[in-house]
Coordinates of C-alpha atoms in Angstrom, one line a residue:
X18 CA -54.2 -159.5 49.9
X19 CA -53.7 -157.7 46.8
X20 CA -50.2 -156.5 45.8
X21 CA -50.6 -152.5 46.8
X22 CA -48.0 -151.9 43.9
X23 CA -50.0 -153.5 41.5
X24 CA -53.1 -152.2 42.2
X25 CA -50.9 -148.3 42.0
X26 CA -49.6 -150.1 38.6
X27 CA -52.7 -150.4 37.1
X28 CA -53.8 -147.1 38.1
X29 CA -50.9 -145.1 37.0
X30 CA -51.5 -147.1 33.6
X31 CA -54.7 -146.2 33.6
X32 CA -54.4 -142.5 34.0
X33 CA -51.4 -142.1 31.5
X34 CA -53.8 -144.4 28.8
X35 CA -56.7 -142.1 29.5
X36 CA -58.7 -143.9 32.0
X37 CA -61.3 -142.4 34.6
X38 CA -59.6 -142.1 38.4
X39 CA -61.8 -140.4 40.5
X40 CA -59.7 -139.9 43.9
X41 CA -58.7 -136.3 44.4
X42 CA -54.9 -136.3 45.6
X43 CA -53.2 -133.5 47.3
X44 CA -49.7 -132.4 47.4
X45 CA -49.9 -131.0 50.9
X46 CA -49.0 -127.4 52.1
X47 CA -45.4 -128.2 52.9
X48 CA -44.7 -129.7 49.5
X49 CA -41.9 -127.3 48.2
X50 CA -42.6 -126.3 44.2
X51 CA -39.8 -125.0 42.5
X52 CA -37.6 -123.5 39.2
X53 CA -34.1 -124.4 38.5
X54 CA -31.3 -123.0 36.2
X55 CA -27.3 -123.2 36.6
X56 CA -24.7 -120.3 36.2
X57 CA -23.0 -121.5 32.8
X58 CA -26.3 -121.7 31.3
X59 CA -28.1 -118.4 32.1
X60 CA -25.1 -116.4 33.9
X61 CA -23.6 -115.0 30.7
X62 CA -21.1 -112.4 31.5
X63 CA -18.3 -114.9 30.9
X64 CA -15.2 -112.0 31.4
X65 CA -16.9 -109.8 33.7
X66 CA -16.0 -108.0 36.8
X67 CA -13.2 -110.6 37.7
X68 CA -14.4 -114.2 36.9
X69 CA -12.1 -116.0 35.2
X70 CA -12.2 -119.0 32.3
X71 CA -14.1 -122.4 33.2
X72 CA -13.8 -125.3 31.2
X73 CA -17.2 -124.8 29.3
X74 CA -15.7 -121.3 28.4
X75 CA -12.8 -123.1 27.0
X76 CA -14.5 -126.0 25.4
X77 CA -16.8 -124.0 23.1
X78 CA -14.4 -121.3 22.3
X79 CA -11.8 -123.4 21.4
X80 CA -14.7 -126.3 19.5
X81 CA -17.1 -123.8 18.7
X82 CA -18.4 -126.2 15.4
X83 CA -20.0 -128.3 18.8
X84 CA -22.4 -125.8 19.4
X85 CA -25.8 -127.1 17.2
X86 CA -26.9 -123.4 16.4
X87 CA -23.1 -122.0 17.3
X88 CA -24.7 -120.1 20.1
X89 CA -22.4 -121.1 23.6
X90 CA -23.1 -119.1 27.3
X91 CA -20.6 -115.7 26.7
X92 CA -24.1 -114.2 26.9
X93 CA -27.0 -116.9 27.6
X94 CA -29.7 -115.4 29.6
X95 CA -27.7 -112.9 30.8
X96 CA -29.2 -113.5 34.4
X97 CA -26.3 -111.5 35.2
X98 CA -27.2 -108.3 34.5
X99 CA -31.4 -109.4 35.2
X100 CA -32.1 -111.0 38.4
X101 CA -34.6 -108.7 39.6
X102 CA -36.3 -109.9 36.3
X103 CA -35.8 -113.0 37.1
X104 CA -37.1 -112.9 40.6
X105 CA -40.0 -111.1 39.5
X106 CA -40.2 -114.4 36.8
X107 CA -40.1 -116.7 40.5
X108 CA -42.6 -114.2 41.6
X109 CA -45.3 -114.6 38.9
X110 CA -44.9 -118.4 39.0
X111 CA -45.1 -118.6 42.6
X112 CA -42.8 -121.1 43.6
X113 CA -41.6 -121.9 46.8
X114 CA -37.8 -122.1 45.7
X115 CA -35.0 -121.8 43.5
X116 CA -32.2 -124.0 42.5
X117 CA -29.8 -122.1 40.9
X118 CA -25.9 -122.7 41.3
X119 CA -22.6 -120.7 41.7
X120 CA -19.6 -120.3 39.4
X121 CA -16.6 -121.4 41.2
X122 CA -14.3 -119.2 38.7
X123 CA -16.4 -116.4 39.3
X124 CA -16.3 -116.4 43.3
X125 CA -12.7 -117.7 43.5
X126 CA -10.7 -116.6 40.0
X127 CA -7.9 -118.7 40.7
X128 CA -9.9 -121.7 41.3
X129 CA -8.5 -121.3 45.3
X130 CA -9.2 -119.2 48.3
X131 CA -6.8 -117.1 48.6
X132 CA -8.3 -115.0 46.2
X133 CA -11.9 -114.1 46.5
X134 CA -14.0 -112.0 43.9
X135 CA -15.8 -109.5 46.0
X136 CA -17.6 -108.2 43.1
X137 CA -19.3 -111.7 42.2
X138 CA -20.2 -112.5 45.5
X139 CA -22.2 -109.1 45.1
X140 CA -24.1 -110.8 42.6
X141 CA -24.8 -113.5 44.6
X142 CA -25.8 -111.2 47.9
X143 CA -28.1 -109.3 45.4
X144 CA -29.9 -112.7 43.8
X145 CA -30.3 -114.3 47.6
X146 CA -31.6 -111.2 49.3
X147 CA -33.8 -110.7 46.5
X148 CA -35.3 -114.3 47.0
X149 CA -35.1 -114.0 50.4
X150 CA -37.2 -110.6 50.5
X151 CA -40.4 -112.3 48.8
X152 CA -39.9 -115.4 50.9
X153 CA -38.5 -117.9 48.4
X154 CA -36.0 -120.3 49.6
X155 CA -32.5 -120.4 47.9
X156 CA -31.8 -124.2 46.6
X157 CA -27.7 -123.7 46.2
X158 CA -25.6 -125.8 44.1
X159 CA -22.1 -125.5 44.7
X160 CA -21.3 -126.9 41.2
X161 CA -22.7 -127.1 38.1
X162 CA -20.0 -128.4 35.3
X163 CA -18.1 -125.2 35.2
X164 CA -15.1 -126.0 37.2
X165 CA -12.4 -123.3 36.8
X166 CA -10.0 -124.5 33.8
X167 CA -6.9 -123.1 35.9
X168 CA -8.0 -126.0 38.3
X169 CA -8.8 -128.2 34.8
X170 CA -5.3 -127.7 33.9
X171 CA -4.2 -129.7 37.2
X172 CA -6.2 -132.2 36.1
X173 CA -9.0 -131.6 37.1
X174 CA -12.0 -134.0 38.8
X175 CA -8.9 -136.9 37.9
X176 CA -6.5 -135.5 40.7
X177 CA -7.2 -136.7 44.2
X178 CA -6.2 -133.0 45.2
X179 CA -9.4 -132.0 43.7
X180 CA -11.3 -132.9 46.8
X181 CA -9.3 -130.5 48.8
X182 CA -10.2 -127.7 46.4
X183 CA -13.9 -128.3 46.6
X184 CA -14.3 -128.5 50.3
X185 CA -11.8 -125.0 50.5
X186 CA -14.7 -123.6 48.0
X187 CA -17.5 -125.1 49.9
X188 CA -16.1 -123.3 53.0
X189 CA -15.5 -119.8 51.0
X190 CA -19.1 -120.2 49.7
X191 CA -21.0 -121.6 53.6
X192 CA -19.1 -118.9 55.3
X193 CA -21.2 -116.2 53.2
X194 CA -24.3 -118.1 53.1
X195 CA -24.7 -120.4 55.5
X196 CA -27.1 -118.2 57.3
X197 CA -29.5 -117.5 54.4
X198 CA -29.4 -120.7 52.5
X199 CA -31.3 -123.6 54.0
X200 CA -30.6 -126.0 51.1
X201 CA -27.6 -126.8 49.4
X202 CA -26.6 -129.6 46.7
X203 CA -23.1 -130.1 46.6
X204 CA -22.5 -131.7 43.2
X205 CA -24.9 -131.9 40.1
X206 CA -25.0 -135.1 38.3
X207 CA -21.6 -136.5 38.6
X208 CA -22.2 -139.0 35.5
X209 CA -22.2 -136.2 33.0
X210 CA -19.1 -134.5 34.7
X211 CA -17.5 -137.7 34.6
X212 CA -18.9 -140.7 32.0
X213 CA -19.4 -137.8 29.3
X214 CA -16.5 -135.3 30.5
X215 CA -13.7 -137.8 31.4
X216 CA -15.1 -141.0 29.3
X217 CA -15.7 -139.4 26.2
X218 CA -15.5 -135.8 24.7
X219 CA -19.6 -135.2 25.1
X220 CA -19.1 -132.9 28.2
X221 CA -16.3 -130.5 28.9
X222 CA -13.4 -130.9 29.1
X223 CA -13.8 -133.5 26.7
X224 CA -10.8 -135.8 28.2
X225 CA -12.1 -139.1 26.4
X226 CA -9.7 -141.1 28.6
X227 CA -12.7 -144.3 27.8
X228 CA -12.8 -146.7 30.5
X229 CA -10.4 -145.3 33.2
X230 CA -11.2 -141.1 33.6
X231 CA -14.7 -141.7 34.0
X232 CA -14.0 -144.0 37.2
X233 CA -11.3 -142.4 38.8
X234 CA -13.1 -139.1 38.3
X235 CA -16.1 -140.7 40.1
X236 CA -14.3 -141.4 42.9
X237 CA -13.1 -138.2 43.2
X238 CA -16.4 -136.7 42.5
X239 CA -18.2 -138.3 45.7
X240 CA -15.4 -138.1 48.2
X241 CA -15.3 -134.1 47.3
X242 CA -19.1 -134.3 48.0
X243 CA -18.9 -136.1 51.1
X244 CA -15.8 -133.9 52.7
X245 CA -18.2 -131.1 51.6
X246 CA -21.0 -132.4 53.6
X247 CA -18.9 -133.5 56.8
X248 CA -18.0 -130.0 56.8
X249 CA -21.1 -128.5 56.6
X250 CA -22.6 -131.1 59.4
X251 CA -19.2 -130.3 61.5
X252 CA -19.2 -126.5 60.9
X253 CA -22.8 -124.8 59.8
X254 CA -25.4 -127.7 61.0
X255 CA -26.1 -126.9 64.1
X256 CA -25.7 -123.4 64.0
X257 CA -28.0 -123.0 61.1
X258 CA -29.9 -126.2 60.6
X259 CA -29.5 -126.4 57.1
X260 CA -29.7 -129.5 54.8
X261 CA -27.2 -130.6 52.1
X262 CA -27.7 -133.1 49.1
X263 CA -26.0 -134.1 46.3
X264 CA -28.0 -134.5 42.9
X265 CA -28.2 -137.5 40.8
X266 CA -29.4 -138.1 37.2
X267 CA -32.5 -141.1 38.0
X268 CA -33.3 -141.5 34.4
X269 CA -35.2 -145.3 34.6
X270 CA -34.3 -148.0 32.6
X271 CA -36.6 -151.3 32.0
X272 CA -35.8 -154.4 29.9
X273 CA -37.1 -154.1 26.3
X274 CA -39.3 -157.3 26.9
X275 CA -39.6 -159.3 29.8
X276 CA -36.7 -162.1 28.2
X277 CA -34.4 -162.4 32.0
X278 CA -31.6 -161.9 29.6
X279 CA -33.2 -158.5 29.1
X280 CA -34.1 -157.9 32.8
X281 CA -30.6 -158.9 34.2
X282 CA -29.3 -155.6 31.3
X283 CA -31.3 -153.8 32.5
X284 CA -30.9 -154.0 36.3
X285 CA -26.7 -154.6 35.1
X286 CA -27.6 -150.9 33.7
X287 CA -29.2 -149.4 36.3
X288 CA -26.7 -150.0 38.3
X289 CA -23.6 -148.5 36.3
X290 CA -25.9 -145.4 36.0
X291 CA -28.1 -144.4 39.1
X292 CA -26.5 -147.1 42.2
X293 CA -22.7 -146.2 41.4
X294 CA -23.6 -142.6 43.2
X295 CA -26.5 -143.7 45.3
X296 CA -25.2 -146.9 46.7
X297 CA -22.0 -145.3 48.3
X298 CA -23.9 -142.5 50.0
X299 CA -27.6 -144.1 50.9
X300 CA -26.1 -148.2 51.6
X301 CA -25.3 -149.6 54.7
X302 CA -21.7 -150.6 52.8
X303 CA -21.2 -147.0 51.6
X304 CA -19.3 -148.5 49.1
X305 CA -19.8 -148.6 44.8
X306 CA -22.3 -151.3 44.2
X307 CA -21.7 -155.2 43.7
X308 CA -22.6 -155.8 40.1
X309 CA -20.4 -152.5 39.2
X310 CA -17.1 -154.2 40.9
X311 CA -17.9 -157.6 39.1
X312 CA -18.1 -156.4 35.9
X313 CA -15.3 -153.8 36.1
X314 CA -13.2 -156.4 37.0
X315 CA -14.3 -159.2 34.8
X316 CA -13.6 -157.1 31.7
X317 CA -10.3 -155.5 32.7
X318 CA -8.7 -159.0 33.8
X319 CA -10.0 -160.0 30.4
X320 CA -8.3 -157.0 28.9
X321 CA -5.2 -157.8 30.4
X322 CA -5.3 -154.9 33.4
X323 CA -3.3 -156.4 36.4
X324 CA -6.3 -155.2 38.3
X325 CA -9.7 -153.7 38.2
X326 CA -10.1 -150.2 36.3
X327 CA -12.6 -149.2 39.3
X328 CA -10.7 -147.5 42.2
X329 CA -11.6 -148.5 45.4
X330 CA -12.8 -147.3 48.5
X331 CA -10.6 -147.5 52.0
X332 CA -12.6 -148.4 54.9
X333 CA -12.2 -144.9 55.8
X334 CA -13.1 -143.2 52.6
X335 CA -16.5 -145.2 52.7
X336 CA -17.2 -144.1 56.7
X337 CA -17.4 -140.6 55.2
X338 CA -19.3 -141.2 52.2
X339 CA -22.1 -143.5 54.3
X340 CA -25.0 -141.5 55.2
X341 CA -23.3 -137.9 53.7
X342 CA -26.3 -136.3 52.4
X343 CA -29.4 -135.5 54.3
X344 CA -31.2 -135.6 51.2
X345 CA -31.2 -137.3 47.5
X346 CA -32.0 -134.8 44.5
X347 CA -33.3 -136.9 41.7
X348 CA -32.9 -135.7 38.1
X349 CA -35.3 -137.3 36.0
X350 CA -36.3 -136.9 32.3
X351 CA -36.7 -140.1 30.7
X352 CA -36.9 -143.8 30.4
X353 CA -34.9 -146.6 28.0
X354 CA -35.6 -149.9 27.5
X355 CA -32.3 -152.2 27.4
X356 CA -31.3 -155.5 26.2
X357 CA -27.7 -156.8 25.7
X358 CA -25.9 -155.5 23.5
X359 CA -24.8 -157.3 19.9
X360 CA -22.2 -154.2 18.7
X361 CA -18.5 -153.6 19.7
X362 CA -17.5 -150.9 21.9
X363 CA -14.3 -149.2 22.8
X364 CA -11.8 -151.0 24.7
X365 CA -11.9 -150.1 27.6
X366 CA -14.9 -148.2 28.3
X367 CA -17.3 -147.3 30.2
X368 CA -19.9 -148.7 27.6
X369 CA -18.3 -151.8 27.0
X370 CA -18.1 -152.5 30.7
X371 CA -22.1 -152.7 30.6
X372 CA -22.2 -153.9 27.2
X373 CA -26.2 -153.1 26.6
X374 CA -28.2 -151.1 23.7
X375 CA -30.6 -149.3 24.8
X376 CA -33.8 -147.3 23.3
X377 CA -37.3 -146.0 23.6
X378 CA -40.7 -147.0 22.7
X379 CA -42.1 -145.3 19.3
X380 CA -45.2 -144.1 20.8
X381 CA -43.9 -142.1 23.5
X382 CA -44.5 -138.4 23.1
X383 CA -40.8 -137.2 21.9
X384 CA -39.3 -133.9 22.8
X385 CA -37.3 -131.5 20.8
X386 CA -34.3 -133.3 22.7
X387 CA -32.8 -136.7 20.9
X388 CA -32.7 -138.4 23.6
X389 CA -36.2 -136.9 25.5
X390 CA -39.3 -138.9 25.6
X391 CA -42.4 -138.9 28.1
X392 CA -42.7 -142.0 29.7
X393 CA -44.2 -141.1 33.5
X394 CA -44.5 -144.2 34.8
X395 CA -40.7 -144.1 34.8
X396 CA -40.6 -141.7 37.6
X397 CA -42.5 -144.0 39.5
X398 CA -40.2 -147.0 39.0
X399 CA -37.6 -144.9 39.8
X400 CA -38.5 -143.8 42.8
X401 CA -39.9 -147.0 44.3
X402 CA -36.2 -148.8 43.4
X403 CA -34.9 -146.1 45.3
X404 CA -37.4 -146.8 48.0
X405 CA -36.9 -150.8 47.8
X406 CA -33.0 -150.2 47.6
X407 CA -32.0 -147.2 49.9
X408 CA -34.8 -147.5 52.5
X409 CA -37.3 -144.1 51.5
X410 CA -34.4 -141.5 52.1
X411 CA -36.1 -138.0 51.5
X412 CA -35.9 -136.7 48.0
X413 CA -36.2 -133.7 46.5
X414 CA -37.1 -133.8 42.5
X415 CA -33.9 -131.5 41.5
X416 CA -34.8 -131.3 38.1
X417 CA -37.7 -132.5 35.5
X418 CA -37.9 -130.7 32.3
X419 CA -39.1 -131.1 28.6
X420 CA -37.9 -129.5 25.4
X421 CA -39.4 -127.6 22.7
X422 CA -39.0 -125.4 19.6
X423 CA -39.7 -121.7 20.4
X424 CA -43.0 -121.0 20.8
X425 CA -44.9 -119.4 23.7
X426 CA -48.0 -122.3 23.1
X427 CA -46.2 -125.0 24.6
X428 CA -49.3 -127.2 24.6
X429 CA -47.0 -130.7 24.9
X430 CA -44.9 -129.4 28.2
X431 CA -47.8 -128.6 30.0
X432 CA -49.2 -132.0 29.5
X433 CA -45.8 -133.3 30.5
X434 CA -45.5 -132.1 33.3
X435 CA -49.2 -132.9 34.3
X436 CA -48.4 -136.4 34.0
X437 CA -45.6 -136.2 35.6
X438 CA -46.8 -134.7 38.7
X439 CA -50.0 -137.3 38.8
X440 CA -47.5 -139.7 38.7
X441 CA -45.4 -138.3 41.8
X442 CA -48.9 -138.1 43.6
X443 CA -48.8 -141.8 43.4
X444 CA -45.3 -142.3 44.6
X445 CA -46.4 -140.5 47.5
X446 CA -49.0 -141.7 48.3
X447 CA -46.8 -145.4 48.0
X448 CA -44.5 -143.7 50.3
X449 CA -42.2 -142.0 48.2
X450 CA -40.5 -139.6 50.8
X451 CA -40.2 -137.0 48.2
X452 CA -40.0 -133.4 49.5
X453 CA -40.2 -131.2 46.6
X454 CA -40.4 -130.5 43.1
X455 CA -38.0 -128.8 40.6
X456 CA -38.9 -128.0 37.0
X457 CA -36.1 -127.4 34.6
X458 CA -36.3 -124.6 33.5
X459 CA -37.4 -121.2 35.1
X460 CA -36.4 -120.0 31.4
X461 CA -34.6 -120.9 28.1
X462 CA -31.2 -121.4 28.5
X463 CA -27.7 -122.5 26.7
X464 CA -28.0 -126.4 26.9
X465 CA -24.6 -126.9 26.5
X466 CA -23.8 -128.2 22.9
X467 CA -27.2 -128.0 21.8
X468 CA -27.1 -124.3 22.3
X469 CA -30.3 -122.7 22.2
X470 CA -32.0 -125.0 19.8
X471 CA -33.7 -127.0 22.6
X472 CA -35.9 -124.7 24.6
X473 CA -36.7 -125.9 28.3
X474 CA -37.9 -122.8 29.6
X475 CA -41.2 -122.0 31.4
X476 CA -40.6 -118.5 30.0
X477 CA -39.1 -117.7 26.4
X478 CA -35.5 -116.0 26.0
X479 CA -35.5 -113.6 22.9
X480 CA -31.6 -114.5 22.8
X481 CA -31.5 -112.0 19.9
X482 CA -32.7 -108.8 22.4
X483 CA -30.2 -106.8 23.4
X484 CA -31.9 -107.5 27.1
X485 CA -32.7 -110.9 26.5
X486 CA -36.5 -110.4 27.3
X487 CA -38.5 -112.9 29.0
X488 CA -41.9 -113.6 27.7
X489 CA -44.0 -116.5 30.0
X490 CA -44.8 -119.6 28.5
X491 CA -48.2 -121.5 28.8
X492 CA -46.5 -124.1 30.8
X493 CA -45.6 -121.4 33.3
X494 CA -49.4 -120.4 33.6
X495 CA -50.3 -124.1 34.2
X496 CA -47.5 -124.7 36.8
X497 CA -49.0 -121.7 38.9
X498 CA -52.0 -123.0 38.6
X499 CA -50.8 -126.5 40.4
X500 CA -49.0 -125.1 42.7
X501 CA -51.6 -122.5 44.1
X502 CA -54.4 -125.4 43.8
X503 CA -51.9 -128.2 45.1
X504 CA -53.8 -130.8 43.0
X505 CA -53.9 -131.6 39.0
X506 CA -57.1 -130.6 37.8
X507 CA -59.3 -129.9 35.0
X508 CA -57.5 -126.9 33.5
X509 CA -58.3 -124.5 30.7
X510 CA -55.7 -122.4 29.4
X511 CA -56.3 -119.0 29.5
X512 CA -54.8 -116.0 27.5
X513 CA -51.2 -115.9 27.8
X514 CA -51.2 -113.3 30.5
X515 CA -49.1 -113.4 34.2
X516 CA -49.0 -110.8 37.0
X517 CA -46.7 -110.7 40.1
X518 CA -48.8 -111.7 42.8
X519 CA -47.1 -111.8 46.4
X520 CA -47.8 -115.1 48.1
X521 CA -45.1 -114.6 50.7
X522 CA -47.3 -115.7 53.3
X523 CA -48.3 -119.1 52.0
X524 CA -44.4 -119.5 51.3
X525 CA -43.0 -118.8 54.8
X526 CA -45.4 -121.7 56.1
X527 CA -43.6 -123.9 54.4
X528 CA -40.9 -126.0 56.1
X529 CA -37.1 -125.4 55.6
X530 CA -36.6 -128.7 57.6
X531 CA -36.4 -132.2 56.1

């Protein structure tokens, strides 16, 4: 019998080289589509009505030279003084949800609980009864990157103490929502907050302790998300039947050639960068993967470390990490190709503990992003290692996005995320468990320290309007289009015109239960 993964191989090669597949496939009715943003990047408002300084207010007001067009989130979007727009923007798309986080140092100023901004939460109550009114479920993540710096200045994601202070802010934040918000993502992406926050100075706050931040703030980073979680299954589950993820950055990574010294780097990298935060959560050991523990180890006895750099897990602390999410959000862009690596790195680091080079493949389509370039078939390798490794755990796609110059005619995202979503099809249909679908972004945004010269958006931000209006891309024509069809078709693009157009109906059919 015939390897089904091969024969989905070949078609999946097929259809991203051009070739005829005839077989109509169906994302079914329940199949939640989806926008996401985060506060720091579209919030703006950065002083106002209480909220207090986070450490990407600090970073770029203190480095503002990191910015590429100087242009950080004081203002962004400005989503704060426009959600209605912005609902309306969900509205015209017609998704069935929206991922959007909360700003810790707006809710709670001091970074604690025993002060609580009334005045932002009215922000919140406005955006989520809004959403709520035209039947579009309310994805909430709890954090984002823009941890309070009152809270930095304690240290931050490096002190243990830190997973106290996010489970007392998960409480604040499920005590006023918990009955309105059916899906909640803890954490997003611990590796940036930690490999390019704690590890190096890419990320605020920019601690560039190499080799031994990044892990300890790791292990903070999970065990807040997992006392998070127990407290939502011990306090809010049953009650209100909600689910709560955690989302991971699932960017694939292949061997440059098929050499085995090249396929051992490559499966060496993949798991320093997707099964450190998988494996602890979605393994029967609940614990940070094998090859991760060797090779931390290995190096720092060869550095002359008494022990490993790695913290470890109690038996205790891995009882509440195993099984602590009731679903996996997936953040995927991109693909690299790896082989080991000939350079120096830093001693220690988190680099030089993997000690690969990774890059990507000429001929893929590139982005406006460095770093960004359309491989699909990545998607599905990433998913079926999930599937192979963590035994199909349900999956929501938290975030796929592509990047452009400004431009409503955004010819190259819309054929993006075509391919893409044939691609998911296929993990689907290979029995990908995946629940959802989450383009980034519902509109332009402040991408950190690119600024605004990488445009995500579905809809274009004129960031020099005083209201920062909203003008709809082609992409976000051609996303409505697959999500009232439910199928990638033959499309043609039409004038660049979009109407509100209520499909509250179809939405409340769709399931708010994993």
């Amino acid at each position: 019998m015939v390897n089904l993964w091969i024969i989905t191989t070949l078609c999946i090669f097929g259809l991203v080289q051009g070739w005829t597949d005839t077989k109509v496939r169906t994302f079914a009715e329940t199949f939640m589509f989806g926008v996401s943003t985060s506060a720091y990047q579209v919030e703006g408002a950065w002083n106002v009505d209480g909220k207090t300084e986070s450490i990407w207010d600090k970073y770029l007001h203190d480095n503002p030279d990191v910015v590429a067009d100087g242009r950080n989130g004081d203002v962004a979007s400005d989503s704060y003084h426009n959600y209605e727009r912005d609902v309306e923007m969900l509205r015209e798309i017609g998704v069935d949800h929206y991922r959007f986080s909360i700003s810790w140092p707006r809710v709670l100023p001091s970074g604690f609980p025993n002060e609580i901004n009334e005045q932002a939460f009215q922000y919140y109550d406005n955006l989520i009864n809004e959403l709520l009114t035209y039947k579009i479920e309310p994805m909430v993540t709890l954090y984002h990157f823009d941890l309070p710096q009152r809270l930095q200045d304690l240290g931050g994601w490096a002190n243990p103490l830190s997973i106290e202070w996010f489970e007392d802010y998960a409480k604040v934040v499920f005590d006023r929502y918990a009955d309105k918000v059916k899906f909640w993502i803890t954490i997003n992406q611990p590796n940036s907050i930690c490999v390019d926050g704690y590890g190096d100075k890419v990320m605020a706050p920019a601690v560039d302790a190499k080799g031994i931040g990044e892990y300890i703030c790791i292990k903070n980073v999970l065990l807040a998300h997992a006392n998070a979680y127990r407290l939502y299954e011990r306090d809010y589950k049953k009650k209100y039947n909600g689910n709560v993820g955690i989302a991971i950055s699932v960017n694939w990574a292949s061997p440059i050639n098929n050499k085995t010294v090249n396929a051992q780097a490559a499966e060496l990298y993949r798991a320093f960068t997707i099964d450190m935060y998988v494996h602890p959560i979605w393994s029967t050991y609940g614990d940070f993967p094998q090859p991760v523990k060797d090779a931390v180890a290995k190096k720092s006895l060869e550095q002359g470390y008494p022990r490993s750099r790695l913290p470890s897990f109690t038996a205790e602390e891995k009882r509440l990490l195993k099984k602590s999410a009731d679903f996996l959000g997936v953040n995927h862009y991109t693909t690299f190709l790896v082989k080991p690596a000939k350079k120096q790195f830093s001693v220690p680091s988190f680099d030089g503990d993997i000690n690969v080079e990774i890059s990507q493949d000429d001929i893929w389509t590139s982005g406006k992003s460095v770093w960004l370039k359309s491989y699909p078939f990545g998607l599905y390798k990433a998913l079926l290692h999930i599937n192979q490794n963590y035994e199909y755990p349900p999956i929501f796609i938290t975030e796929h996005g592509w990047s452009t110059n400004p431009g409503l005619w955004d010819q190259t995202r819309v054929n993006v995320l075509r391919e893409y979503l044939k691609v998911l099809l296929f993990s689907i249909e290979d029995g990908a468990q995946v629940k959802g679908y989450t383009v980034w972004s519902l509109m332009d945004n402040v991408e950190w320290t690119s600024g605004t010269s990488e445009r995500f958006g579905l809809y274009e931000v004129d960031f020099d309007s005083e209201t920062k209006n909203r003008t709809a891309r082609l992409s976000a024509l051609a996303y409505r289009h697959i999500i009232e069809e439910r199928i990638i078709d033959d499309w043609t693009p039409p004038s660049l015109k979009i109407d509100v157009s209520d499909r509250s109906l179809k939405r409340a059919k769709r399931k708010t239960e994993l």
